Amino acid sequence: MNNFQYSRASDVADAIRLLAADPGAKLIAGGTNLIDLMKENVERPSRLIDISRLPLREIEETADGGLRIGALVPNSDLAYHPLIEQRYPLLASAILAGASAQLRNMASVGGNLMQRTRCAYFYDTTTPCNKRSPGTGCSALDGLNRNHAILGTSKSCIATNPSDMSVALAALGALVHIASPTGARTVALTDFHRLPDDKPHLDTILGRGEIITAIELPPHSFARNYSYLKIRDRLSYAFALVSVAAALELEGNAISEARLALGGVAHKPWRSLEAEAALRGQAATADHFGRAADLLLQGATARSQNGFKIELARRAVVRTLMQATSATPQSQAHKKIA
């Protein structure tokens, strides 16, 4: 591990000041991803800015009936919070499908949004990787790409975003609150993560000196007809080959509102407003769900080893929507792929 300086931020403004002053600085809270990257020599921060003691651990109701979640709320605390379990169970299911209990106890909400890809080439410093070293190339394009993206890819990168929580947040229409040297701003979760394009080393839209302060959930919670399905090679402690967050509002068997997001298939959680619109006013049937899946997967591109993901994702979407229709959520599943 390389030498680095250590600072402890006294408040959000202090964290912003320290971060803006040193382009090589990184924030640390739970450290569940950053420390691993430092050990592997992937991340080499000049300074760690400890924000673990900042007052960002509250979960509060908003004036319009939603929830504001502080960026330092541990993942476990969020998943088991009474208001999340009762009003946003889709989010609780997604969180509990990720990592291990020990990691969820340490990982923060903000850190979960900032975690980096688990592409093996990104972690292997002996191989070219545009995400790790811009301009060196993408080893996965013609290499081992079974776990890689099928949507939103570029010639520079086909890595996937590893977060389960972000997929549910995308489906729920969450907002990200950001503090910066010039003030505060709010962006939709679906706009927070970037597609790779020609700058895959930039995972998010955060600028220099900016810090996540909170996540906001809207009042519409889809607390009854929802499901999170995560398909992976083994049931415990594995990242998704494909994951689906689905939420419906039903009037009898007719769909009045629908939300749908995919994980494990792109550089960011993948949500399609077109696919959701196609479900509104339709009967909750497998045929209609299949059409929505086709819209969600428009433009999917297979590489040498990950073509199976396209059909797997389609079937997973239909299955998850069927589970949501019958109000039988399933947070964890696995499928052995030959």
Tab-separated table of C-alpha atoms in Angstrom, residues 135-282:
chain	number	residue	atom	x	y	z
A	135	GLY	CA	-6.119	5.351	-22.893
A	136	THR	CA	-4.611	1.902	-22.325
A	137	GLY	CA	-7.475	-0.118	-23.832
A	138	CYS	CA	-10.189	-2.499	-22.618
A	139	SER	CA	-8.965	-6.059	-22.067
A	140	ALA	CA	-12.518	-7.365	-21.626
A	141	LEU	CA	-13.590	-6.579	-25.192
A	142	ASP	CA	-11.744	-9.628	-26.537
A	143	GLY	CA	-11.026	-11.302	-23.210
A	144	LEU	CA	-13.047	-12.877	-20.420
A	145	ASN	CA	-16.323	-10.984	-20.653
A	146	ARG	CA	-18.957	-13.417	-19.382
A	147	ASN	CA	-19.994	-11.079	-16.554
A	148	HIS	CA	-19.839	-7.886	-18.575
A	149	ALA	CA	-22.337	-5.372	-19.900
A	150	ILE	CA	-24.798	-5.879	-22.741
A	151	LEU	CA	-26.350	-2.391	-22.647
A	152	GLY	CA	-24.894	1.089	-22.908
A	153	THR	CA	-21.400	-0.143	-23.714
A	154	SER	CA	-18.704	1.616	-25.694
A	155	LYS	CA	-15.487	0.647	-27.453
A	156	SER	CA	-13.698	1.927	-24.351
A	157	CYS	CA	-15.412	-0.138	-21.647
A	158	ILE	CA	-17.958	-2.914	-21.081
A	159	ALA	CA	-17.781	-3.028	-17.269
A	160	THR	CA	-20.914	-3.232	-15.115
A	161	ASN	CA	-22.038	-1.360	-12.029
A	162	PRO	CA	-22.050	-3.783	-9.058
A	163	SER	CA	-24.628	-2.123	-6.777
A	164	ASP	CA	-27.897	-3.874	-5.867
A	165	MET	CA	-29.170	-0.921	-3.868
A	166	SER	CA	-28.830	1.425	-6.843
A	167	VAL	CA	-31.086	-0.760	-8.995
A	168	ALA	CA	-33.940	-0.480	-6.508
A	169	LEU	CA	-33.314	3.239	-6.045
A	170	ALA	CA	-33.491	3.727	-9.816
A	171	ALA	CA	-36.813	1.906	-10.000
A	172	LEU	CA	-38.211	3.937	-7.111
A	173	GLY	CA	-37.226	7.256	-8.676
A	174	ALA	CA	-34.807	8.278	-5.928
A	175	LEU	CA	-32.913	11.571	-5.874
A	176	VAL	CA	-29.284	12.167	-4.873
A	177	HIS	CA	-28.470	15.272	-2.820
A	178	ILE	CA	-24.975	16.642	-3.447
A	179	ALA	CA	-22.995	19.369	-1.677
A	180	SER	CA	-20.205	21.186	-3.520
A	181	PRO	CA	-17.902	24.206	-3.179
A	182	THR	CA	-20.508	26.282	-5.038
A	183	GLY	CA	-23.615	25.099	-3.181
A	184	ALA	CA	-26.063	22.202	-3.174
A	185	ARG	CA	-27.735	20.396	-6.045
A	186	THR	CA	-30.036	17.427	-6.547
A	187	VAL	CA	-29.991	14.886	-9.390
A	188	ALA	CA	-32.066	11.840	-10.223
A	189	LEU	CA	-30.414	8.565	-9.288
A	190	THR	CA	-30.747	7.488	-12.924
A	191	ASP	CA	-28.571	10.470	-13.914
A	192	PHE	CA	-25.993	10.039	-11.144
A	193	HIS	CA	-24.008	7.193	-12.719
A	194	ARG	CA	-22.502	7.670	-16.178
A	195	LEU	CA	-22.307	5.432	-19.210
A	196	PRO	CA	-18.682	4.739	-20.197
A	197	ASP	CA	-18.545	6.496	-23.599
A	198	ASP	CA	-14.892	7.547	-24.031
A	199	LYS	CA	-14.366	8.360	-20.331
A	200	PRO	CA	-15.006	5.131	-18.433
A	201	HIS	CA	-12.751	6.240	-15.572
A	202	LEU	CA	-15.571	8.618	-14.560
A	203	ASP	CA	-18.220	6.498	-12.847
A	204	THR	CA	-20.515	9.313	-11.707
A	205	ILE	CA	-21.364	12.944	-12.417
A	206	LEU	CA	-19.677	14.161	-9.230
A	207	GLY	CA	-17.265	17.026	-9.808
A	208	ARG	CA	-14.188	18.021	-7.851
A	209	GLY	CA	-14.967	18.742	-4.214
A	210	GLU	CA	-18.492	17.311	-4.372
A	211	ILE	CA	-19.920	14.932	-1.792
A	212	ILE	CA	-23.165	12.976	-1.482
A	213	THR	CA	-25.121	14.140	1.566
A	214	ALA	CA	-28.393	12.224	1.241
A	215	ILE	CA	-30.700	10.073	-0.852
A	216	GLU	CA	-34.350	11.064	-1.116
A	217	LEU	CA	-37.166	8.612	-1.746
A	218	PRO	CA	-40.438	9.911	-3.224
A	219	PRO	CA	-43.788	9.266	-1.503
A	220	HIS	CA	-44.821	6.644	-4.079
A	221	SER	CA	-43.354	3.510	-2.519
A	222	PHE	CA	-44.971	0.502	-4.282
A	223	ALA	CA	-45.123	-1.292	-0.934
A	224	ARG	CA	-47.333	-4.181	-2.052
A	225	ASN	CA	-46.647	-5.317	-5.610
A	226	TYR	CA	-42.862	-5.380	-5.908
A	227	SER	CA	-40.013	-7.849	-6.330
A	228	TYR	CA	-36.224	-7.839	-6.511
A	229	LEU	CA	-34.665	-10.800	-8.276
A	230	LYS	CA	-30.917	-11.342	-8.334
A	231	ILE	CA	-29.537	-14.110	-10.536
A	232	ARG	CA	-25.954	-15.135	-9.849
A	233	ASP	CA	-23.658	-18.118	-9.970
A	234	ARG	CA	-23.963	-18.878	-6.268
A	235	LEU	CA	-26.491	-17.777	-3.684
A	236	SER	CA	-24.159	-16.104	-1.220
A	237	TYR	CA	-21.752	-13.218	-1.665
A	238	ALA	CA	-21.744	-12.956	-5.445
A	239	PHE	CA	-22.456	-10.097	-7.820
A	240	ALA	CA	-25.380	-10.234	-10.206
A	241	LEU	CA	-25.264	-11.710	-13.658
A	242	VAL	CA	-28.659	-10.033	-13.995
A	243	SER	CA	-30.842	-8.388	-11.385
A	244	VAL	CA	-34.319	-6.903	-11.745
A	245	ALA	CA	-36.204	-4.420	-9.581
A	246	ALA	CA	-39.897	-4.367	-10.454
A	247	ALA	CA	-42.773	-2.435	-8.902
A	248	LEU	CA	-46.398	-2.243	-9.988
A	249	GLU	CA	-49.574	-0.475	-9.012
A	250	LEU	CA	-52.588	-2.572	-9.944
A	251	GLU	CA	-56.284	-1.913	-10.293
A	252	GLY	CA	-57.618	-5.416	-10.398
A	253	ASN	CA	-55.424	-7.048	-13.028
A	254	ALA	CA	-54.735	-3.803	-14.884
A	255	ILE	CA	-51.456	-1.967	-14.473
A	256	SER	CA	-51.863	1.708	-13.575
A	257	GLU	CA	-48.172	2.348	-12.820
A	258	ALA	CA	-44.990	0.388	-13.426
A	259	ARG	CA	-41.317	0.699	-12.540
A	260	LEU	CA	-38.586	-1.512	-13.911
A	261	ALA	CA	-34.797	-1.431	-13.621
A	262	LEU	CA	-31.989	-3.858	-14.434
A	263	GLY	CA	-28.664	-4.455	-12.717
A	264	GLY	CA	-25.602	-6.418	-13.795
A	265	VAL	CA	-26.083	-5.457	-17.449
A	266	ALA	CA	-24.670	-1.939	-17.804
A	267	HIS	CA	-22.291	0.686	-16.440
A	268	LYS	CA	-25.259	2.070	-14.459
A	269	PRO	CA	-28.663	0.843	-13.288
A	270	TRP	CA	-30.694	0.428	-16.465
A	271	ARG	CA	-34.204	1.872	-16.512
A	272	SER	CA	-36.443	2.486	-19.539
A	273	LEU	CA	-39.346	4.934	-19.357
A	274	GLU	CA	-40.544	3.510	-22.669
A	275	ALA	CA	-40.808	0.006	-21.237
A	276	GLU	CA	-42.677	1.286	-18.193
A	277	ALA	CA	-45.078	3.327	-20.338
A	278	ALA	CA	-45.839	0.240	-22.431
A	279	LEU	CA	-47.107	-1.547	-19.325
A	280	ARG	CA	-49.526	1.156	-18.185
A	281	GLY	CA	-53.110	0.318	-18.960
A	282	GLN	CA	-52.248	-3.272	-19.858
